[in-house]
CSV table of C-alpha atoms and ligand atoms in Angstrom, one decimal:
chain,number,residue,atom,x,y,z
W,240,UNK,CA,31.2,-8.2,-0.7
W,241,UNK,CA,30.6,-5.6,-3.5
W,242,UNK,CA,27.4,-4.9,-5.0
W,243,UNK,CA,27.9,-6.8,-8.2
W,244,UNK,CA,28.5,-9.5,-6.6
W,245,UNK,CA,25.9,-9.7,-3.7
W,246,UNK,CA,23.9,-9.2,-7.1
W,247,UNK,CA,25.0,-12.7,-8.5
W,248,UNK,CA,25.7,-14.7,-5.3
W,249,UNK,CA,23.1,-12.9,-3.0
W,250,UNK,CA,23.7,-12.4,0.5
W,251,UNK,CA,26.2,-15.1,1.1
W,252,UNK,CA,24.6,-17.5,3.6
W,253,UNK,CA,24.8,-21.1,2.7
W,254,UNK,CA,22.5,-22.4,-0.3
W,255,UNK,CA,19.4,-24.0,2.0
W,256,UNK,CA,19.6,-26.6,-0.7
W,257,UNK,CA,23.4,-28.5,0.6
W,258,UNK,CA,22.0,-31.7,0.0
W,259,UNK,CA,22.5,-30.7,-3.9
W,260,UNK,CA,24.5,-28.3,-4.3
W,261,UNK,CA,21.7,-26.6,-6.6
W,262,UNK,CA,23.7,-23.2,-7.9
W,263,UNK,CA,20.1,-21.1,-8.4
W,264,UNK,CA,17.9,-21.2,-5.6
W,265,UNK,CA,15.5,-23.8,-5.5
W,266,UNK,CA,11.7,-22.6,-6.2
W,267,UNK,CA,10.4,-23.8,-2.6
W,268,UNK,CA,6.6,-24.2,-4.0
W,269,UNK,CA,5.2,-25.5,-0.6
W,270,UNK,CA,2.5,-23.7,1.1
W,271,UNK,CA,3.4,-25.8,4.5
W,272,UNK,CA,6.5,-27.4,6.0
W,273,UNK,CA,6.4,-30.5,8.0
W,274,UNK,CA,7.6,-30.1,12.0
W,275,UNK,CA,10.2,-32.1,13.1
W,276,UNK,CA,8.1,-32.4,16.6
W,277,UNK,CA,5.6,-30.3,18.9
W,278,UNK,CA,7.3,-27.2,19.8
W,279,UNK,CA,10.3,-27.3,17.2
W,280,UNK,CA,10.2,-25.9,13.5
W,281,UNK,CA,12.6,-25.8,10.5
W,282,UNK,CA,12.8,-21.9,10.6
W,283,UNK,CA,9.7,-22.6,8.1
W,284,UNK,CA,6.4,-23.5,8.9
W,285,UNK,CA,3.5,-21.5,6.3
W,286,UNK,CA,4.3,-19.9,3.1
W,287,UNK,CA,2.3,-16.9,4.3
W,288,UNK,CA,4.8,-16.6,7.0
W,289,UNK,CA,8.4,-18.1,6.0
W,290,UNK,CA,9.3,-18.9,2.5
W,291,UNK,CA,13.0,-20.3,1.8
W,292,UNK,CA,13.0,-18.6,-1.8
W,293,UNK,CA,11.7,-15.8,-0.6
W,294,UNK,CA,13.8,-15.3,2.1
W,295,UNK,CA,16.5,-15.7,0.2
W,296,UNK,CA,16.3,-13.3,-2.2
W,297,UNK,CA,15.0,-11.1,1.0
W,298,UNK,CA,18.3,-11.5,2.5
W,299,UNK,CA,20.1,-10.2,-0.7
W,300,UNK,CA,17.9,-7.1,-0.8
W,301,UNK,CA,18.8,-6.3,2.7
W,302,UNK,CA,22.3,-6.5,1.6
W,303,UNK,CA,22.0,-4.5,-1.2
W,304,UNK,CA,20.6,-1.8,0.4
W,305,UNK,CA,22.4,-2.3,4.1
W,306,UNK,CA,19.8,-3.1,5.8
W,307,UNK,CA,18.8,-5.9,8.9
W,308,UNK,CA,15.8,-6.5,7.2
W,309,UNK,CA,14.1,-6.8,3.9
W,310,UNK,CA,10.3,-7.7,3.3
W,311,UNK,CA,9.6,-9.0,0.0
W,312,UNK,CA,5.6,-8.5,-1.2
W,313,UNK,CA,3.4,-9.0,-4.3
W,314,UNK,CA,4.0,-5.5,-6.0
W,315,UNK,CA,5.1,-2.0,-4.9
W,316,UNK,CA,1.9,-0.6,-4.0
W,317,UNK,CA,1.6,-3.9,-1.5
W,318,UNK,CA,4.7,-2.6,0.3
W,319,UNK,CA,3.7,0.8,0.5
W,320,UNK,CA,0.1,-0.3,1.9
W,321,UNK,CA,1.6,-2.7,4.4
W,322,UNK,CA,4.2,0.1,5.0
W,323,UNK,CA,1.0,2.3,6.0
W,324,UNK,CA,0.1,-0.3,8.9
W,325,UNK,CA,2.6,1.1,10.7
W,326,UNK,CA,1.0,4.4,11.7
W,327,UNK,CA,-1.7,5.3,13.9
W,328,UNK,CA,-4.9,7.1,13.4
W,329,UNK,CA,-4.1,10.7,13.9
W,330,UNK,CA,-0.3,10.3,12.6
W,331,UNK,CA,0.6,13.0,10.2
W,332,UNK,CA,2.6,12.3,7.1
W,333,UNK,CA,4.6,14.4,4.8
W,334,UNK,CA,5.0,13.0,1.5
W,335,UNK,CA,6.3,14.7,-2.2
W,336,UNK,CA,4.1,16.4,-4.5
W,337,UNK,CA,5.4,14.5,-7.0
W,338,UNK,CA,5.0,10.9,-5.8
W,339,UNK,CA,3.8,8.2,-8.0
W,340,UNK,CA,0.4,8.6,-8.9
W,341,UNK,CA,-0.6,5.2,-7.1
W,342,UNK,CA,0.9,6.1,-3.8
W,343,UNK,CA,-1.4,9.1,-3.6
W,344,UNK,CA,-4.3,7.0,-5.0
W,345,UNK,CA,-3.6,5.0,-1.3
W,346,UNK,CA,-3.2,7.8,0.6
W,347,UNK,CA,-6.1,9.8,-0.7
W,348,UNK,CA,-8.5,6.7,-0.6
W,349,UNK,CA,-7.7,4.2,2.0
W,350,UNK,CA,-4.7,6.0,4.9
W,351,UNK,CA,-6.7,8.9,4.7
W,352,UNK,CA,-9.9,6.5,5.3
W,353,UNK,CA,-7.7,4.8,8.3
W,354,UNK,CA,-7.0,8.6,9.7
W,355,UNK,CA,-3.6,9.3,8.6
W,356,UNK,CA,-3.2,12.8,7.0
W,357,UNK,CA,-0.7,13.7,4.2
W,358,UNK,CA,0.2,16.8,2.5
W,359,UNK,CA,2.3,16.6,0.1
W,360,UNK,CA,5.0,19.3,-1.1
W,361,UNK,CA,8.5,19.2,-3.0
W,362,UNK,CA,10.2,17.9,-0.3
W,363,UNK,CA,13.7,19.0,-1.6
W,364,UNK,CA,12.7,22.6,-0.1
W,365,UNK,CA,13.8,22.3,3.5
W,366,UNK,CA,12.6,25.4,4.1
W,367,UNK,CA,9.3,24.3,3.3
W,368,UNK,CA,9.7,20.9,4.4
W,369,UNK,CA,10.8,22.2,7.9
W,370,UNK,CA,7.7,24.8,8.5
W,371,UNK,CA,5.6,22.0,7.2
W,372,UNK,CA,6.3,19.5,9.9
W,373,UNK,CA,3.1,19.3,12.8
W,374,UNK,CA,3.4,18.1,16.1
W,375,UNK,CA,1.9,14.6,14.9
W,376,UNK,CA,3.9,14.8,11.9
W,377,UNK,CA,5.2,10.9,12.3
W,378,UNK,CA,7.4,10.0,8.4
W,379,UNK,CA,8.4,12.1,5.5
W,380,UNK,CA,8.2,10.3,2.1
W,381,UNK,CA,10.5,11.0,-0.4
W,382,UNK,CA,10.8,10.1,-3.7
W,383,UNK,CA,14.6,11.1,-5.7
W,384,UNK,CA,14.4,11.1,-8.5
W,385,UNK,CA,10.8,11.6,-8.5
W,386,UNK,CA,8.7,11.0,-11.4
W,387,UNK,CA,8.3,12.3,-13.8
W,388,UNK,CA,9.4,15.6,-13.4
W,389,UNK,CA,12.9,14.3,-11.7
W,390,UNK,CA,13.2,16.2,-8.4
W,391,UNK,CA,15.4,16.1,-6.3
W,392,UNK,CA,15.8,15.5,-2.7
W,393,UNK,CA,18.7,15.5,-0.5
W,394,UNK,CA,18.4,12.6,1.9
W,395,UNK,CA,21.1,13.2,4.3
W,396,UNK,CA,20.1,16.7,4.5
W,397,UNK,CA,15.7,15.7,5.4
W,398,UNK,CA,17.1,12.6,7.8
W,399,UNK,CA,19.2,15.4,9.9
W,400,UNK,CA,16.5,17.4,9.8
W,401,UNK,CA,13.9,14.7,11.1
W,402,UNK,CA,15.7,12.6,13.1
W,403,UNK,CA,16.0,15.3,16.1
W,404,UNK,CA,12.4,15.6,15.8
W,405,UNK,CA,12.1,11.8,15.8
W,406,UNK,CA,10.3,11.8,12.3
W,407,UNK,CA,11.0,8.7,10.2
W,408,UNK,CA,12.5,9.0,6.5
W,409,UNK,CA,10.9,6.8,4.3
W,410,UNK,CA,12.7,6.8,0.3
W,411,UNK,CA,11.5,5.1,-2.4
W,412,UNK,CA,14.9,4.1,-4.3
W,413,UNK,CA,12.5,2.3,-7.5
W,414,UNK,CA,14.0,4.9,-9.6
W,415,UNK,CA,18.1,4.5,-8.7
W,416,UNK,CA,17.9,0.8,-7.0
W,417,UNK,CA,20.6,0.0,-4.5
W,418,UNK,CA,23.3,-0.2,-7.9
W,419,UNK,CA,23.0,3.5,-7.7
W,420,UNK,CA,21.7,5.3,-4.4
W,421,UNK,CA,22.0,3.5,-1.0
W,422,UNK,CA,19.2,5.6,0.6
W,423,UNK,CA,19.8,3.7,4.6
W,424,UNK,CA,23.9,4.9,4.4
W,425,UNK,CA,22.6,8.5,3.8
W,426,UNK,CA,20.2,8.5,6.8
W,427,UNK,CA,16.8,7.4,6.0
W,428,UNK,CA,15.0,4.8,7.9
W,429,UNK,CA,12.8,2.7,5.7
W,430,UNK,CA,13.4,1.9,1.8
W,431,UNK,CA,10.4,1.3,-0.7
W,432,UNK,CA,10.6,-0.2,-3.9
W,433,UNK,CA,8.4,-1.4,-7.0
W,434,UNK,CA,10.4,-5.2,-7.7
W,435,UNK,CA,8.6,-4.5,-11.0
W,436,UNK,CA,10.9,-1.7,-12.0
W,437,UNK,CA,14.8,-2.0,-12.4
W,438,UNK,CA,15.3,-4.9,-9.5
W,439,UNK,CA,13.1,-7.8,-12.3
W,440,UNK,CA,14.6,-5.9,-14.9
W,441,UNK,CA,12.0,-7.9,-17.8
W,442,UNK,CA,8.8,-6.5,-17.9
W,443,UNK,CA,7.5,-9.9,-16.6
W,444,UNK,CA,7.3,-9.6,-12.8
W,445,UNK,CA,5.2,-7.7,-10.4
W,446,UNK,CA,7.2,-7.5,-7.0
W,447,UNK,CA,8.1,-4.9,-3.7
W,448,UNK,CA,9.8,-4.7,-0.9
W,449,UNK,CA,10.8,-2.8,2.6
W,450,UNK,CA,14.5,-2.3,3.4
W,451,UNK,CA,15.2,-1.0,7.1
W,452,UNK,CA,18.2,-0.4,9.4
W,453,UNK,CA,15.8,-0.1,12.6
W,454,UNK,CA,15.4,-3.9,14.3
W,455,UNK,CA,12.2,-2.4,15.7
W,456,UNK,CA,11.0,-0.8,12.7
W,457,UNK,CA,11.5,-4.4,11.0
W,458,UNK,CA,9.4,-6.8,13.6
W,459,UNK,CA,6.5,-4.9,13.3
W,460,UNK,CA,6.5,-5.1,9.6
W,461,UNK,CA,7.5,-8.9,9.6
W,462,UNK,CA,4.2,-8.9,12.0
W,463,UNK,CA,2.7,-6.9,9.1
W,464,UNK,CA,3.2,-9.0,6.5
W,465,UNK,CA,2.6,-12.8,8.3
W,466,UNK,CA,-0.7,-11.1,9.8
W,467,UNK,CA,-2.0,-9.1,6.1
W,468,UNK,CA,-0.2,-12.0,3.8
W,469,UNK,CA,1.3,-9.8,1.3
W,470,UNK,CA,4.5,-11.8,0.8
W,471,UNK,CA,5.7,-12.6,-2.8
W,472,UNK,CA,5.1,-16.5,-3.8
W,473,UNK,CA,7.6,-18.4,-4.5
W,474,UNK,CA,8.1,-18.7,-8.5
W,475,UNK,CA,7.8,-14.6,-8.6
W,476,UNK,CA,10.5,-14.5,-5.8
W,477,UNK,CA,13.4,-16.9,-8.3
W,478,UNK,CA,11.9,-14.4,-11.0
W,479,UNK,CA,13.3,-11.5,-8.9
W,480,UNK,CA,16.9,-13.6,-7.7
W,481,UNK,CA,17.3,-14.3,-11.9
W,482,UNK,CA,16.3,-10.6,-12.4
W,483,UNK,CA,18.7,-9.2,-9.8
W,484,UNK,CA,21.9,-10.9,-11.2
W,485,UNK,CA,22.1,-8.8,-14.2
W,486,UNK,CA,21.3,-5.7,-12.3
W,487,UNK,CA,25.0,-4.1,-12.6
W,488,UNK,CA,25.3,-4.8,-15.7
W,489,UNK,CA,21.8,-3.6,-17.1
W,490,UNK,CA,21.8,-0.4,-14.9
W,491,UNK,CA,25.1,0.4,-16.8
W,492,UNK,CA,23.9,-0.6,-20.0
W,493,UNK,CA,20.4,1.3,-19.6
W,494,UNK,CA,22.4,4.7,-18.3
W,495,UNK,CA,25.1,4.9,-21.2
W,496,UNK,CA,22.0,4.4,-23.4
W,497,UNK,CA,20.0,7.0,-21.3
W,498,UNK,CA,23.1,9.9,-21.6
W,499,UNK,CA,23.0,9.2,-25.5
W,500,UNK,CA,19.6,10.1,-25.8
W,501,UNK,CA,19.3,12.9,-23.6
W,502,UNK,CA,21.9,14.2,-25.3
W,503,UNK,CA,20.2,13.6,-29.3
W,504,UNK,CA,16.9,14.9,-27.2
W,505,UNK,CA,18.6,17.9,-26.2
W,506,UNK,CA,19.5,18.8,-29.7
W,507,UNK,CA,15.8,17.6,-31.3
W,508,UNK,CA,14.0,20.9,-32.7
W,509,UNK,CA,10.6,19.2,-31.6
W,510,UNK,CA,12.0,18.8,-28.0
W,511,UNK,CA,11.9,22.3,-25.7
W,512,UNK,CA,13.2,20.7,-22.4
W,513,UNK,CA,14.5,17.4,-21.3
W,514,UNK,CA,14.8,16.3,-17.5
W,515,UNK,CA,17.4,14.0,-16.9
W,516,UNK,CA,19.3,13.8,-13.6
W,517,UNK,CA,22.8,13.2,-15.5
W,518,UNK,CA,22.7,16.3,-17.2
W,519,UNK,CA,24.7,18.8,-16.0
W,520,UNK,CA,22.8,22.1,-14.8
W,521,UNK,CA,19.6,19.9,-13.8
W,522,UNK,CA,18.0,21.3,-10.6
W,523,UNK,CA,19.7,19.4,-7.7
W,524,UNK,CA,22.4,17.9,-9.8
W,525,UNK,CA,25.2,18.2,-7.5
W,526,UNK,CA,22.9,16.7,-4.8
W,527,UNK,CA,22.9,14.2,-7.0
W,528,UNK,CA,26.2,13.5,-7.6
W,529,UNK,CA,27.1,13.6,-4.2
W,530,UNK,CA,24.2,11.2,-2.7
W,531,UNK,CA,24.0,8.7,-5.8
W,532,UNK,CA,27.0,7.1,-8.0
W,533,UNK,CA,24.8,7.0,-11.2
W,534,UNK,CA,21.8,8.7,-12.6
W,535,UNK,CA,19.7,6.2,-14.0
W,536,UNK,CA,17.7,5.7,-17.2
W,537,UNK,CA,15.0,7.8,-16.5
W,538,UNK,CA,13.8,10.8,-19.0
W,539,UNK,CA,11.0,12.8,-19.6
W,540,UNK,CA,10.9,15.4,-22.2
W,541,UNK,CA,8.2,18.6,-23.3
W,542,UNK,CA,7.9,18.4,-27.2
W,543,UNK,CA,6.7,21.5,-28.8
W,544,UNK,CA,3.1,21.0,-29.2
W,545,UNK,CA,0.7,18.4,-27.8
W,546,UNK,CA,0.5,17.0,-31.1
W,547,UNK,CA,3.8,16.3,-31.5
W,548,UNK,CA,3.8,14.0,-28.3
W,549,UNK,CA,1.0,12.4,-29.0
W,550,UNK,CA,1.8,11.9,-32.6
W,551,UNK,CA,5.5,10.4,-31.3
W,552,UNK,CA,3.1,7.8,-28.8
W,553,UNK,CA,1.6,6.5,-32.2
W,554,UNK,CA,4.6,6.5,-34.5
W,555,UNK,CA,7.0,4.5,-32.2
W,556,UNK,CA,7.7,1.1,-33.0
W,557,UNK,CA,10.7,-0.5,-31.8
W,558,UNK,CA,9.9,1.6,-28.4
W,559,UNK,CA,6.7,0.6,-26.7
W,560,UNK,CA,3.9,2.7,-25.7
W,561,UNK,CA,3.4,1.0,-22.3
W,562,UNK,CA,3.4,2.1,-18.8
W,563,UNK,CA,6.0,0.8,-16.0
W,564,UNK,CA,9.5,1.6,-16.2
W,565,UNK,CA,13.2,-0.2,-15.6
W,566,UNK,CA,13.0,-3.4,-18.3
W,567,UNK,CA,15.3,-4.2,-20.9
W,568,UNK,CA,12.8,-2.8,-23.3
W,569,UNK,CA,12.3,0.8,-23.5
W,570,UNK,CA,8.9,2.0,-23.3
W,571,UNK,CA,7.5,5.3,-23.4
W,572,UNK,CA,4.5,7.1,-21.8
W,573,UNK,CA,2.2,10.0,-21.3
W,574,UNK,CA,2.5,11.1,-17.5
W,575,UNK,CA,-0.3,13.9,-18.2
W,576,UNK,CA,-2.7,10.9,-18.8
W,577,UNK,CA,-1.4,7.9,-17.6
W,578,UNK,CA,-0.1,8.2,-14.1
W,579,UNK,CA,-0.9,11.4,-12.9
W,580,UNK,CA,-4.6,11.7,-14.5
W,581,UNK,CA,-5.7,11.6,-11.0
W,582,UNK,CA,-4.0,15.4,-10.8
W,583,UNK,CA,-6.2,18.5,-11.4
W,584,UNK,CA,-5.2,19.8,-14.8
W,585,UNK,CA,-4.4,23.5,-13.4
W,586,UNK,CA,-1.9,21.8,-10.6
W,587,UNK,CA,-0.3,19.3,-13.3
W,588,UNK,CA,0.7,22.4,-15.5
W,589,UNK,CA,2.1,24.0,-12.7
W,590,UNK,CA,4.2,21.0,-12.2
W,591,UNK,CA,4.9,20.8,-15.6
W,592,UNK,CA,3.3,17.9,-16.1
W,593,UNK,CA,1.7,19.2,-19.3
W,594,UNK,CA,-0.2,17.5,-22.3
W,595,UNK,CA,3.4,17.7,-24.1
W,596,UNK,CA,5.5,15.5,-21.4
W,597,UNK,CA,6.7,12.3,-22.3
W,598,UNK,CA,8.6,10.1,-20.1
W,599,UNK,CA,11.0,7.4,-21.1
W,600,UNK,CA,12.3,4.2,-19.5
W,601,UNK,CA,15.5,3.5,-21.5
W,602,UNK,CA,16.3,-0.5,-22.3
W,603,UNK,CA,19.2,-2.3,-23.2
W,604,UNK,CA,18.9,-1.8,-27.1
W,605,UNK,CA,21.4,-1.2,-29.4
W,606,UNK,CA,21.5,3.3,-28.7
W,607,UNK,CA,21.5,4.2,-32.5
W,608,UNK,CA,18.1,2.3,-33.1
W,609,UNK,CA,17.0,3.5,-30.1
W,610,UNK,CA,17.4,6.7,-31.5
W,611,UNK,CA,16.6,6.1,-35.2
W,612,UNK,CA,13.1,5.2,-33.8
W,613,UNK,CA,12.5,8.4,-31.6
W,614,UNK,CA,13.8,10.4,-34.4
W,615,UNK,CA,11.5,8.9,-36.8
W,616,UNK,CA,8.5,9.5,-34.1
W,617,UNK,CA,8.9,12.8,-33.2
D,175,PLP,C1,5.7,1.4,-10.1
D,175,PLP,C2,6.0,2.2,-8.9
D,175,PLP,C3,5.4,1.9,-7.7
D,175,PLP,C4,4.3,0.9,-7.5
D,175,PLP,O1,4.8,-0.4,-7.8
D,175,PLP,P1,4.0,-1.6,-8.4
D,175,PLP,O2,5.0,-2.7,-8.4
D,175,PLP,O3,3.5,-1.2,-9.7
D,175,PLP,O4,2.9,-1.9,-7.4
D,175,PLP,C5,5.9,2.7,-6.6
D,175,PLP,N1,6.8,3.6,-6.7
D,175,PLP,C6,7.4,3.9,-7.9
D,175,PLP,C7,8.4,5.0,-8.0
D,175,PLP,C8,7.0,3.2,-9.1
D,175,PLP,O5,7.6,3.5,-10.2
């Protein structure tokens, strides 16, 4: 089945409700199942451990993204720190500089804590990437496009280069979601995403998950999760199968919006640069276009002065001035401050994460107000 599809139908097993013949998935809100007798089980016995809603929409994010198994948990930064359980003290990590700013808030605070080590660097320089690697050097973390400055990373490329070392690709695809990059097909091991983003699609859903290829890799997280009790509840899990049925059509809606206003950004007089992977010319562009089939909604922009941005943060009105990312609503925000405060300000610049960045999540909105409203800001 095609990806729209598996979208709209999920993964194609049979509905667990046949009795009814209930076309959206049942919202199974029952903590515990009853047994049939000792020693035999329906497949669910604790919500903690087996959920029948969650599971299903589990299964259609294992097809979306290829994999054997998909973990669904309360928010993004739950999968990533249930990801973490699956390194030993002493394990080495290799993450990029420009993760998202909560990621590094868990690996500073609590991996590093648990003695894991990161470094981070851009991990789309192989050369660099390749010296970098230690002998206990166990995952590299990637993040493409990252945020908010939109590196790039070529998966195929890192996986070739750590699988003969027997170092484990980990890509957070929150950016792209399976409608546009398949990060497992290109090599990688593990998948990481914020539900919140794209996958819910509404602004009204906290969710995450882990996608893997590896059996292995898999049972220990299922072990993971049952153990920690991370696992999305039920009513959040039918928020994220209603979410997920639209996602072709609002990841093509979001991009053709997203092209448009790159393209008045990129003509603005208050605007000096604009990042957006579907432009042409963009550092790793053809990287890009071979490893993804769309480019996402995703911009961030430098205005000419600090004033400027900050003035545009104020003036907005139809566009929000709110962080997360990937709803039908477009919201805007102020990297420098928001997400990556946690940075030292001489290191942010060098990034170019600078007090006159703005990123932007494009919605579904009509394009022209979308622009009347940024024009009127800025
Ligand atoms: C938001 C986000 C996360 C964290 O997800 P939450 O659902 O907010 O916990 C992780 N990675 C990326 C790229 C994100 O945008």
């Amino acid at each position: 089945m095609e990806k729209e599809t598996v979208c709209v139908h999920g993964a194609g097993e049979p509905s667990f409700d046949e009795r009814t013949g209930a076309v959206s998935v049942p919202i199974y809100q029952s903590a515990t199942f009853r047994h049939p007798e000792l020693g035999k089980s329906t497949g669910f016995d604790y919500s903690r451990m087996q959920n029948p809603t969650r599971l299903a929409l589990e299964q259609t994010m294992a097809a979306l993204e290829n994999g054997t198994e998909a973990l669904a948990y309360t928010s993004g930064m739950a999968a990533i720190a249930n990801l973490m359980e699956i390194f030993v003290p002493g394990d080495h990590i290799l993450a990029s500089e420009d993760l998202y700013g909560g990621g590094i808030r868990l690996f500073r605070n609590i991996s590093e804590k648990n003695g894991l080590k990161v470094d981070y660097l851009d991990t789309g320089d192989l050369v660099r990437l390749k010296k970098s690697i230690a002998k206990n050097t166990r995952a590299v973390f990637i993040e493409t496009p990252s945020n908010p400055m939109m590196l790039i990373t070529d998966i195929g490329a890192v996986a070739e280069l750590c699988h003969k070392q027997g170092i484990l690709v980990i890509v957070d695809n929150t950016f792209l979601t399976p409608y546009f990059q398949k990060p497992l097909d290109l090599g990688a091991d593990i998948v990481v995403h914020s539900g919140t983003k794209f996958l819910c699609g509404h602004n009204d859903t906290l969710s995450g998950f882990l996608i893997t290829n590896k059996p292995d890799i898999g049972e220990k997280l299922r072990f993971i999760s049952k153990t920690v009790g991370s696992g999305l509840p039920p009513f959040d899990s039918w928020l994220m199968l209603r979410g997920i049925k639209t996602l072709a059509l609002r990841m093509e809606r979001q991009q053709e919006n997203a092209f448009k206003l790159a393209e008045f950004l990129l003509k603005h007089p208050r605007v000096s640069k604009v990042f957006y992977a579907g432009l042409p010319g963009q550092n790793g562009y053809d990287v890009m276009k071979k490893q993804a089939s769309g480019f996402g909604s995703m911009i961030s922009f430098e205005t000419d002065t600090e004033k400027t941005a900050v003035g545009a943060l104020k003036k907005v009105k139809l566009i929000s001035f709110a962080e997360s990312l990937g709803g039908v609503e477009s919201l805007i925000t102020y990297p420098a401050i928001q997400t990556h405060a946690d940075v030292p300000e001489d290191e942010r610049n060098k990034r170019g994460i600078n007090n006159k960045l703005l990123r932007l999540s494009v919605g579904i909105e009509n394009a022209d107000d979308l622009i009347a409203d940024l024009n009127g800001a800025l």
